[in-house]
Short mmCIF file of C-alpha atoms in Angstrom, two decimals:
data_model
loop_
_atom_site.label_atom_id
_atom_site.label_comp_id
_atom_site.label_asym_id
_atom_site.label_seq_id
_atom_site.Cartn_x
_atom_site.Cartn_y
_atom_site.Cartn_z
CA UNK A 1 -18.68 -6.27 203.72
CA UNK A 2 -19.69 -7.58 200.06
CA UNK A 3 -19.42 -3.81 198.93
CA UNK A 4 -15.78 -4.39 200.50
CA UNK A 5 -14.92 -7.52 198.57
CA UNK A 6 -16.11 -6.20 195.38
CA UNK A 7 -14.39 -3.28 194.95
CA UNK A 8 -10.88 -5.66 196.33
CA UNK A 9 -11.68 -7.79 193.68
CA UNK A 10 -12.83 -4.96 191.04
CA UNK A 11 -9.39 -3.01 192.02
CA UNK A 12 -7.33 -6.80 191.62
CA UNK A 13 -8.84 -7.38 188.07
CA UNK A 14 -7.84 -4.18 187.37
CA UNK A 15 -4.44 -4.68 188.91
CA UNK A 16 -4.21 -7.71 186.49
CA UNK A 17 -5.12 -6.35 183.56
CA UNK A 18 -3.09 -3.74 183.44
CA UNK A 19 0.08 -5.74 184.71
CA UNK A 20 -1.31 -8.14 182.08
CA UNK A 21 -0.96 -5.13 179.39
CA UNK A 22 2.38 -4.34 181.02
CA UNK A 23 3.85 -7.62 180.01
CA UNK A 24 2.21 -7.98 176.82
CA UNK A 25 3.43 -4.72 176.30
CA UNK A 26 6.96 -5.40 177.07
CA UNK A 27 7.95 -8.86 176.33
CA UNK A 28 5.44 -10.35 174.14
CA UNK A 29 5.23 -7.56 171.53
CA UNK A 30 9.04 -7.37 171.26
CA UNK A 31 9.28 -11.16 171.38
CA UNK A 32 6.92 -11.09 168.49
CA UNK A 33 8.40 -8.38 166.43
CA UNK A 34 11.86 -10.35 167.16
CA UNK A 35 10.09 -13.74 166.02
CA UNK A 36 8.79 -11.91 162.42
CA UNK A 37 11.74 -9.98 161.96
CA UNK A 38 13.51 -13.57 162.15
CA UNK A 39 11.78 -15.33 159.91
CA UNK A 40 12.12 -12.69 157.45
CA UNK A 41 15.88 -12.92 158.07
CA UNK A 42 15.18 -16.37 156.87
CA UNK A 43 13.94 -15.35 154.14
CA UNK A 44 16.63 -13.32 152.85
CA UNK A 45 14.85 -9.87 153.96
CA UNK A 46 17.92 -7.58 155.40
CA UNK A 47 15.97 -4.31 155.79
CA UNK A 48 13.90 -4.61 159.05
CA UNK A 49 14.44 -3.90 162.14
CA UNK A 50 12.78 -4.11 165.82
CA UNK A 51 11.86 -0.64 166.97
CA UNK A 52 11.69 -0.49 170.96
CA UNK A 53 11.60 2.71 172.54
CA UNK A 54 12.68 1.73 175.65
CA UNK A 55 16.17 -0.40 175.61
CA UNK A 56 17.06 -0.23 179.35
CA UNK A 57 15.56 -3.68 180.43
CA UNK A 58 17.02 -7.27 178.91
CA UNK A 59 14.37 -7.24 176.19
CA UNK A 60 15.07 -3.74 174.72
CA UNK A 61 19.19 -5.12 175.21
CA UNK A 62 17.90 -8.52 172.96
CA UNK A 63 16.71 -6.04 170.71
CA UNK A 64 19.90 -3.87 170.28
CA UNK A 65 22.15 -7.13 169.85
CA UNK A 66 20.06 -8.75 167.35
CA UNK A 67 19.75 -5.24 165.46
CA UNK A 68 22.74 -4.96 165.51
CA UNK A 69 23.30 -8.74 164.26
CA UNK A 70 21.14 -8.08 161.21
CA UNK A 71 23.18 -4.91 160.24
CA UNK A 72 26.58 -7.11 160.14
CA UNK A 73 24.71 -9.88 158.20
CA UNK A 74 23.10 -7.46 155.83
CA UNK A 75 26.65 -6.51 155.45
CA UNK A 76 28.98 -9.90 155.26
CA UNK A 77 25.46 -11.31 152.95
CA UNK A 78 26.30 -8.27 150.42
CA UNK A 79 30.05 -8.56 150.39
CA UNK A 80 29.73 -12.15 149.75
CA UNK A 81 26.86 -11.50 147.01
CA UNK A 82 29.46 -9.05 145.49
CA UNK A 83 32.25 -11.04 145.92
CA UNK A 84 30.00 -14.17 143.67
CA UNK A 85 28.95 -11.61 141.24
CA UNK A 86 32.83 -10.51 140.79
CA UNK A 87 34.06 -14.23 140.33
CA UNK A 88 30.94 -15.19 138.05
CA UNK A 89 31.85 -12.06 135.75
CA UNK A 90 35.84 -13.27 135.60
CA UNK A 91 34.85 -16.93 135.21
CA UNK A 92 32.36 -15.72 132.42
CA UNK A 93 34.99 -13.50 130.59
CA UNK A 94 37.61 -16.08 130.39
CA UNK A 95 39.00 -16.87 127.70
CA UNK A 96 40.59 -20.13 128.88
CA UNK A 97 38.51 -22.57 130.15
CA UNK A 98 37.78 -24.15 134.04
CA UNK A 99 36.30 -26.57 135.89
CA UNK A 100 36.29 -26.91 139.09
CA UNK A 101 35.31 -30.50 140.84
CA UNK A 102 34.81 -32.03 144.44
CA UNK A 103 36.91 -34.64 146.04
CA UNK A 104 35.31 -37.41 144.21
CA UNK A 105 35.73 -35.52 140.76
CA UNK A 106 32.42 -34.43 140.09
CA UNK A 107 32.00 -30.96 138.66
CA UNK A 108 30.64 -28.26 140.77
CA UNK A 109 31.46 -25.73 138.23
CA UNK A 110 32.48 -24.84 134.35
CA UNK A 111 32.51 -21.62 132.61
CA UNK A 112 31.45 -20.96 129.73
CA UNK A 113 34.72 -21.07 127.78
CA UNK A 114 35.06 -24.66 128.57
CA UNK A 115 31.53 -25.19 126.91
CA UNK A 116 32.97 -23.67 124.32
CA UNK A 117 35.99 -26.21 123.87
CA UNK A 118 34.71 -29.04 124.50
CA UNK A 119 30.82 -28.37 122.52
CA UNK A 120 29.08 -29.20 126.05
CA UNK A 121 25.42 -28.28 126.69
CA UNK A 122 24.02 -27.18 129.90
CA UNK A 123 22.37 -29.51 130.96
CA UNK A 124 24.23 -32.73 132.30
CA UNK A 125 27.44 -31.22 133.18
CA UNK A 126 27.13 -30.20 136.89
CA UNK A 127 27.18 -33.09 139.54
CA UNK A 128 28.60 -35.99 136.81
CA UNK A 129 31.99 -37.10 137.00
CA UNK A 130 35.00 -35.72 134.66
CA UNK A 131 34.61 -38.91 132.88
CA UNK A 132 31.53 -38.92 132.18
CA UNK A 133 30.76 -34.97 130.82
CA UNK A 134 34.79 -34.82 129.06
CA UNK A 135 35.31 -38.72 128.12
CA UNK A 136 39.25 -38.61 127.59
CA UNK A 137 41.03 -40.59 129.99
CA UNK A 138 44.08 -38.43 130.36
CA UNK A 139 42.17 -35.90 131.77
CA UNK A 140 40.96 -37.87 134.75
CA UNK A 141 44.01 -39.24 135.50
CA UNK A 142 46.19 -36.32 135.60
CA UNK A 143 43.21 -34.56 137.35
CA UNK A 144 43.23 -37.66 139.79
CA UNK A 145 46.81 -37.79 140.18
CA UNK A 146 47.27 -34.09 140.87
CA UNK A 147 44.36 -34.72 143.69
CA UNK A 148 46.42 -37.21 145.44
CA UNK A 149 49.82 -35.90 145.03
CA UNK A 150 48.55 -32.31 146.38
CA UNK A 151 50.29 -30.85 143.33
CA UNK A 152 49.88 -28.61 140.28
CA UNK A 153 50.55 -30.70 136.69
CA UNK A 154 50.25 -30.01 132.85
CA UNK A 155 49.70 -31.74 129.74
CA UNK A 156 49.02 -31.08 125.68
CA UNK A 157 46.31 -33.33 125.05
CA UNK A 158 44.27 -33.55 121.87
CA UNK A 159 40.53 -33.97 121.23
CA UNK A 160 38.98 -35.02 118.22
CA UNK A 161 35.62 -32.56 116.97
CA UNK A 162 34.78 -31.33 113.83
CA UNK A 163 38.65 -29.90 113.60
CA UNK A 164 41.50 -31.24 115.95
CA UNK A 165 42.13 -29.18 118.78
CA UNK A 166 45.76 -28.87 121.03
CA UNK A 167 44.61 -28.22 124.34
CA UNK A 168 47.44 -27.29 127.62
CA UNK A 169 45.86 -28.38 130.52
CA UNK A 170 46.73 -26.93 133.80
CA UNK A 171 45.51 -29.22 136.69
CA UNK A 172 45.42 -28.12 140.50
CA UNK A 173 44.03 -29.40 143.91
CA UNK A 174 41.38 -27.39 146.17
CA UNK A 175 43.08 -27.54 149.52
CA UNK A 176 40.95 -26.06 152.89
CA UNK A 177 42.37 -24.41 155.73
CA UNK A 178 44.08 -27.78 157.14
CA UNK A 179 45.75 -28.35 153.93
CA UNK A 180 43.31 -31.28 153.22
CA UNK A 181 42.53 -31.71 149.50
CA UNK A 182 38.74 -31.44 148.80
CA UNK A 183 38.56 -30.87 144.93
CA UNK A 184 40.50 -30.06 141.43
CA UNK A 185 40.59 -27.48 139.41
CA UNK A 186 41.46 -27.83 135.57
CA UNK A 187 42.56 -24.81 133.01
CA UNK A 188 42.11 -25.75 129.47
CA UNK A 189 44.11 -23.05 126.98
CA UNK A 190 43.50 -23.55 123.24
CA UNK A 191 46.95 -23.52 121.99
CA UNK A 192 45.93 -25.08 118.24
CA UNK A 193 46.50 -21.71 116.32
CA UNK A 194 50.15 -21.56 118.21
CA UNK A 195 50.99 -25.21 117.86
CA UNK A 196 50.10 -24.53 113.66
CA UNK A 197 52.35 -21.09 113.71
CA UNK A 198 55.32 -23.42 115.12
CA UNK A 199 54.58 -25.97 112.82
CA UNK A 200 54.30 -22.97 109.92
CA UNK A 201 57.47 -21.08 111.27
CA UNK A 202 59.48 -24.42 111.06
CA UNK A 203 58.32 -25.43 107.46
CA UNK A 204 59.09 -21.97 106.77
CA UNK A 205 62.45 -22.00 107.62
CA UNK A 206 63.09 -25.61 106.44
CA UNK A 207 61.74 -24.26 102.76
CA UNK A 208 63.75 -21.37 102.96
CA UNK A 209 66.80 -23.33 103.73
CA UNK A 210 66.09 -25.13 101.01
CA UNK A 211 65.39 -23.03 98.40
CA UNK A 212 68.82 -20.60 99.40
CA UNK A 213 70.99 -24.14 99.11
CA UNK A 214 69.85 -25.59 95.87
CA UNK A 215 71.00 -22.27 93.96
CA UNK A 216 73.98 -21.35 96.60
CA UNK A 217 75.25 -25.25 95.76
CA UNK A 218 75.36 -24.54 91.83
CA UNK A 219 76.85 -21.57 92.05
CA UNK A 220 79.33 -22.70 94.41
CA UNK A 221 79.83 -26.10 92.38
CA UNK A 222 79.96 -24.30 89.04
CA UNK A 223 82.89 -21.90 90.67
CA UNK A 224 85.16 -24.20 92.22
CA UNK A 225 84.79 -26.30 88.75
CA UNK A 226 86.31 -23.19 86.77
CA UNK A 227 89.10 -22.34 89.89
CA UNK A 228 90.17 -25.76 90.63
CA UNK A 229 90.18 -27.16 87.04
CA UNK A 230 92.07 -23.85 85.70
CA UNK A 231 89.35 -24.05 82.53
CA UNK A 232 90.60 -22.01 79.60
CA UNK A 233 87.71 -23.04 76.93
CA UNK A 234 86.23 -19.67 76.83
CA UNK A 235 82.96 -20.88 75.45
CA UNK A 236 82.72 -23.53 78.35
CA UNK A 237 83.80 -20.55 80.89
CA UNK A 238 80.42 -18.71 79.21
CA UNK A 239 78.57 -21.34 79.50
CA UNK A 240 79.50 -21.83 83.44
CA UNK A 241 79.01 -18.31 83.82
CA UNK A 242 75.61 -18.09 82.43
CA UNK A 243 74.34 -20.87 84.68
CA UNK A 244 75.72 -18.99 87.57
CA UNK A 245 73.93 -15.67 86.74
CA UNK A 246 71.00 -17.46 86.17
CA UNK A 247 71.21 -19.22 89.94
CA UNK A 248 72.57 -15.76 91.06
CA UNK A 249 69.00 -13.96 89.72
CA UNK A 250 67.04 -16.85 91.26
CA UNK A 251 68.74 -15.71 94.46
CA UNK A 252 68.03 -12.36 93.95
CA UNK A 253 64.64 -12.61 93.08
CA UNK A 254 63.84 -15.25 96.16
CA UNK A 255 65.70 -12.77 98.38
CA UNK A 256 63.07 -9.86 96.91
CA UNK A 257 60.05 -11.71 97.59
CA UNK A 258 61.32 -12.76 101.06
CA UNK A 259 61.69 -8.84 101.94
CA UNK A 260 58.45 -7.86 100.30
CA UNK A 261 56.71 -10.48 102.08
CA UNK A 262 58.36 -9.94 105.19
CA UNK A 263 57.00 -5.81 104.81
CA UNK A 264 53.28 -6.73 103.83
CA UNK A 265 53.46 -9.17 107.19
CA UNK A 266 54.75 -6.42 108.88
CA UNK A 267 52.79 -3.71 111.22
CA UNK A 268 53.03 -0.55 108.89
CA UNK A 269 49.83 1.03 108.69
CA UNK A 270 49.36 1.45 104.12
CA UNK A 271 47.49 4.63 103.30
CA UNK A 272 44.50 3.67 100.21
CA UNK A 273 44.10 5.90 97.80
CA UNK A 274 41.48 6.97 95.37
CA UNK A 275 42.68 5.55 91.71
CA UNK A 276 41.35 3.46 88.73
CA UNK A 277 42.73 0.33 87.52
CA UNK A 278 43.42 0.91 84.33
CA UNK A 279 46.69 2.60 83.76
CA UNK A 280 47.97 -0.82 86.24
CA UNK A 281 46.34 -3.14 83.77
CA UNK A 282 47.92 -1.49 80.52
CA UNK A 283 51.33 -1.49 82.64
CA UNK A 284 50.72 -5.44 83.48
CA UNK A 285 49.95 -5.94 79.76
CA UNK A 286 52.84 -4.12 78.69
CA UNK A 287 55.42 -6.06 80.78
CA UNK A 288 54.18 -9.51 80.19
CA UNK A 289 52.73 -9.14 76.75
CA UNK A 290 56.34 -10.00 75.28
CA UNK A 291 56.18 -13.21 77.20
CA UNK A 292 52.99 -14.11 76.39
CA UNK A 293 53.68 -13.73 72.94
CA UNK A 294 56.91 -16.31 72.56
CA UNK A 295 53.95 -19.35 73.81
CA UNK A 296 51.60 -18.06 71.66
CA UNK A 297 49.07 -17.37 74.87
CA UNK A 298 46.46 -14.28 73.82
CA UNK A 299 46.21 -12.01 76.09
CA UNK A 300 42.47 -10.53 76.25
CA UNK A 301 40.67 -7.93 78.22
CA UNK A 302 37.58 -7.68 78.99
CA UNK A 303 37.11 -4.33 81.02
CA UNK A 304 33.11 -3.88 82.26
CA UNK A 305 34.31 -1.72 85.22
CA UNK A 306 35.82 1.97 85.16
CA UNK A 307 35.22 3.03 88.56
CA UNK A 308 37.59 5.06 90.96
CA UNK A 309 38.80 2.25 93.84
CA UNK A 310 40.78 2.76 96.99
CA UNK A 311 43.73 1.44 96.04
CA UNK A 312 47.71 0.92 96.79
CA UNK A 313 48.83 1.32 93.20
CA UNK A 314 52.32 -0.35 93.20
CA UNK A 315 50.46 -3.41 95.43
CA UNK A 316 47.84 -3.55 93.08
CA UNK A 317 50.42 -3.80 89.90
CA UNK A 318 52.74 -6.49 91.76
CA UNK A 319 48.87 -8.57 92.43
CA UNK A 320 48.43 -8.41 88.91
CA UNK A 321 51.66 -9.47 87.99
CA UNK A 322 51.82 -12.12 89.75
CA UNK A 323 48.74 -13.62 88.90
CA UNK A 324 49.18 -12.80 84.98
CA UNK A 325 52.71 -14.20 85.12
CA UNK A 326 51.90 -17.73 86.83
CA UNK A 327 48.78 -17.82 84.02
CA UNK A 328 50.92 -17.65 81.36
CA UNK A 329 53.52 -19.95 82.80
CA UNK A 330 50.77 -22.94 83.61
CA UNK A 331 49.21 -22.35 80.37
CA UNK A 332 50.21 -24.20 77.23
CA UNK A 333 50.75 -23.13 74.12
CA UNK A 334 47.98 -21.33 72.29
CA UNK A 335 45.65 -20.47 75.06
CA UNK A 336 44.57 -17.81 76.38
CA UNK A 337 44.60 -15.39 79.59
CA UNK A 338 42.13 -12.92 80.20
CA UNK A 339 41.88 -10.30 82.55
CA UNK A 340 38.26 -9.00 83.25
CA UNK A 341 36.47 -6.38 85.83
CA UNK A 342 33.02 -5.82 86.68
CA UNK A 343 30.68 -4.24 89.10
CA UNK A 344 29.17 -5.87 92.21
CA UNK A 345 27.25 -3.33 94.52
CA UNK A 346 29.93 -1.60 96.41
CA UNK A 347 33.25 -3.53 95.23
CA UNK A 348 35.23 -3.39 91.89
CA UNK A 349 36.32 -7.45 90.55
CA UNK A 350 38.84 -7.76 89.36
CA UNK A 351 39.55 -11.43 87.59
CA UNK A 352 42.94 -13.45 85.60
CA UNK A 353 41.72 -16.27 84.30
CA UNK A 354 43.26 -18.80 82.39
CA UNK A 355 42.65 -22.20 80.36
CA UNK A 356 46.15 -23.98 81.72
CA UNK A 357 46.50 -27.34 84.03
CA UNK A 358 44.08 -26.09 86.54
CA UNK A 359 44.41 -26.71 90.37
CA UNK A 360 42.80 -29.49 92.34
CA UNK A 361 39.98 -28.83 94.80
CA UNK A 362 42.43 -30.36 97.78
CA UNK A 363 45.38 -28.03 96.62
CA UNK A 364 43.60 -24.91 96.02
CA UNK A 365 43.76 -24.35 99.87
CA UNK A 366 47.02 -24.36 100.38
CA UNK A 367 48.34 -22.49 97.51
CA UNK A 368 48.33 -19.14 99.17
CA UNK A 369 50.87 -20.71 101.63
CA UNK A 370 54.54 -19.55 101.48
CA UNK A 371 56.35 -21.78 99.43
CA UNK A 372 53.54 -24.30 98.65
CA UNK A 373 53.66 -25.40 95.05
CA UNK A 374 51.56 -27.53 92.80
CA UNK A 375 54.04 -28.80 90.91
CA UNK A 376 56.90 -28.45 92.49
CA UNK A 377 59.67 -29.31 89.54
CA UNK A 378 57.67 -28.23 86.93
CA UNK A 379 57.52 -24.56 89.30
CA UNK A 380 60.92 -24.31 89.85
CA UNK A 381 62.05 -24.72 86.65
CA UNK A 382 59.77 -21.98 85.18
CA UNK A 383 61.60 -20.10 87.60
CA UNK A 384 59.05 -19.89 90.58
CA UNK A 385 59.71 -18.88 94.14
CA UNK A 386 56.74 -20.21 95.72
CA UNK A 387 56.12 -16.43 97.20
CA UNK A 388 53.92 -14.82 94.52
CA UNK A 389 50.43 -15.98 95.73
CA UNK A 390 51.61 -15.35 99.29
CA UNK A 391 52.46 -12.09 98.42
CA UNK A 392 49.21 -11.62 96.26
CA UNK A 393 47.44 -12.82 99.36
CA UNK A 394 48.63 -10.76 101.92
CA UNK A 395 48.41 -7.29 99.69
CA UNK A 396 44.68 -8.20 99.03
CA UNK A 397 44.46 -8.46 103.12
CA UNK A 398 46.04 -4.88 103.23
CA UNK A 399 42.92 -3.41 101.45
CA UNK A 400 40.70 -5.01 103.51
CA UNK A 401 39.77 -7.39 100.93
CA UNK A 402 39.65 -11.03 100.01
CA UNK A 403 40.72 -13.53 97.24
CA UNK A 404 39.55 -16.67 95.45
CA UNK A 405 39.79 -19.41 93.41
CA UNK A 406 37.82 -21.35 91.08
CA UNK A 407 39.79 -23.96 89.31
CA UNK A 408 39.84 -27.69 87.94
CA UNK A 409 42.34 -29.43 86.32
CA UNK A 410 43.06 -29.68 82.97
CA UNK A 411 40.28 -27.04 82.51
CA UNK A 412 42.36 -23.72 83.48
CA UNK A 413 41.65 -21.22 86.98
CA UNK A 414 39.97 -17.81 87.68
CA UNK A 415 41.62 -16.12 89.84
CA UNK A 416 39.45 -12.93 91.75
CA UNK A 417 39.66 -10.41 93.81
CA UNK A 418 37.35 -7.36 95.35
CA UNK A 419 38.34 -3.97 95.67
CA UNK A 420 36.06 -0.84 97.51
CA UNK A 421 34.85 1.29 95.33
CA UNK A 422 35.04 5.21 96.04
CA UNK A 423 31.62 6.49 96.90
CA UNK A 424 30.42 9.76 94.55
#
């Protein structure tokens, strides 16, 4: 009877254990595997998944579903990680900048270009109010009243750095699905270099206007004086005449500078060629040396420099000109204008310089502007168009070159330029 019981109770342990094993075996290791393989989908970890051979009970189904749950997260987690990485990029190239903000007008985000325009750092920006990181008033309020009105605004506003910059500022709500206005966005567009190519254009045609009248009205004037008083003093007809060809070359010669500086501003593509400076300096010489001559100015060379430069020959001659003409005329009596060139590594320089009335340090940077005299009546009466150094500037541009200026008044100006030299 005990032999009995013990082998029952031998045969139910073993019953036990292995239904025991059975269970373990079947829910507690998949439960387990499901558990880890959670918590590493916690944890950002995509890749796993719960290997059951046998998916026929509600475990092995559990397993299938969630499997099958980690492969469409994996795949939204991806397309949303793409997605960021796609925005960040465009935010990042911008050249315009953007901020966006929450509905209390704190920034959640800026790009880099905005950094950029307003001279932010990184840290301090994110989570503070527009206020606070921008500190211009105008940009809160239209950003606040764009908020509340659930529209899209703009306005020019100007800050004050190191230069003054004209920014157009774009500003727009965030709305969610139910139309419900939870943040701002602002576009700033740096619009200083267009605002100063208005302002440029409009001087230019204002000075242009100008300078056609003042010889157009003498002509005119001198004209109807001869027609309408029926003059018949033929030396005071001569003398009427000469004044008009003299406004009618002034004309002429404004109206060639115009065209030649409307052709170096222009897209043509110039060809440099291989040449020496020399024949262009005798030529310059040679033209103005008759000039020079009736003021008593010496001209001098001082040539250092013989090498072959890429050149444009008949831009190169007009440069010269230019610059050797408006020595002479700002020059008084007696002095002198020399022309020198010299070596410096890779570039030819090329110099005019002068002992005349010399330039002042807050005029020198504007006198390479179209029209832009120092002396305005003294200028035009030397018979100046307010073109040449425009022109000079521009054909030095074409060779991929710069000019300068060193000047003070009452002490004369250098004027210099580089030119590429033609490798052996």
């Amino acid at each position: 009877n005990i032999k009995s019981n013990l082998l029952f109770f031998f045969f139910m342990l073993f019953l036990t254990l292995l239904l025991v094993w059975k269970f373990t075996n079947d829910i507690v290791n998949p439960l387990s595997q499901i558990t880890r393989i959670a918590d590493n989908l916690a944890k950002g970890n995509f890749k796993d998944r719960i290997m059951i051979k046998e998916y026929n009970n509600e475990i092995g189904t559990l397993a299938r579903v969630f499997n099958n749950m980690a492969t469409q997260l994996e795949g939204k987690i991806n397309q949303i990680s793409e997605e960021k990485n796609r925005a960040e990029a465009i935010l990042t190239s911008m050249v315009d900048g953007l901020i966006a903000t929450d509905a209390n007008m704190q920034i959640r985000l800026i790009n880099p270009a905005a950094k950029k325009i307003f001279d932010l750092k990184d840290y301090k920006i994110k989570g503070n109010s527009v206020i606070e990181v921008f500190r211009h008033h105008e940009i809160e309020y239209k950003l606040e009243k764009a908020m509340k009105g659930n529209e899209i605004l703009s306005k020019e506003i100007e800050i004050q750095k190191e230069e003054t910059k004209i920014l157009k500022c774009n500003f727009a709500p965030i709305n969610n699905d139910q139309g419900i206005v939870i943040g701002g966005i602002i576009v700033f567009s740096d619009i200083t270099e267009l605002r100063k190519l208005e302002q440029m254009r409009k001087e230019f045609v204002a000075n242009v206007s100008h300078e056609l009248r003042t010889p157009l009205t003498s002509v005119i004037g001198y004209v109807d004086t001869i027609l309408e008083n029926q003059i018949e003093d033929k030396n005071t007809i001569e003398r009427f005449l000469n004044i008009i060809k003299k406004e009618a070359d002034r004309l002429a010669l404004l109206i060639k500078d115009l065209l030649d500086l409307s052709k170096l501003e222009g897209k043509n593509k110039y060809v440099l060629r291989p040449g020496t400076l020399s024949n262009i300096i005798d030529k310059t010489i040679y033209i103005l040396r008759e000039k020079a001559e009736n003021k008593g100015i010496e001209l001098k060379l001082e040539i250092s420099a013989e090498d072959m430069v890429y050149i444009i020959p008949e831009q190169i001659e007009q440069v010269l000109i230019n610059l050797v003409d408006n020595a002479i005329k700002y020059t008084a009596e007696g002095g002198q204008v020399v022309i020198r060139t010299y070596s410096r590594y890779d570039k030819v320089v090329v110099e005019v310089n002068d002992n005349g009335i010399g330039i002042s340090k807050s005029e020198q940077e504007r006198i390479f502007e179209r029209f832009y005299r120092v002396d305005k009546a003294r200028a035009r009466s030397l018979g100046g168009t307010g073109i040449g150094l425009s022109i000079v500037k521009h054909v030095i541009q074409n060779h991929q070159n710069k000019i300068e200026i060193e000047s003070q008044p009452g002490k004369g100006s250098t004027f210099r330029f580089y030119l590429d030299k033609v490798k052996p």
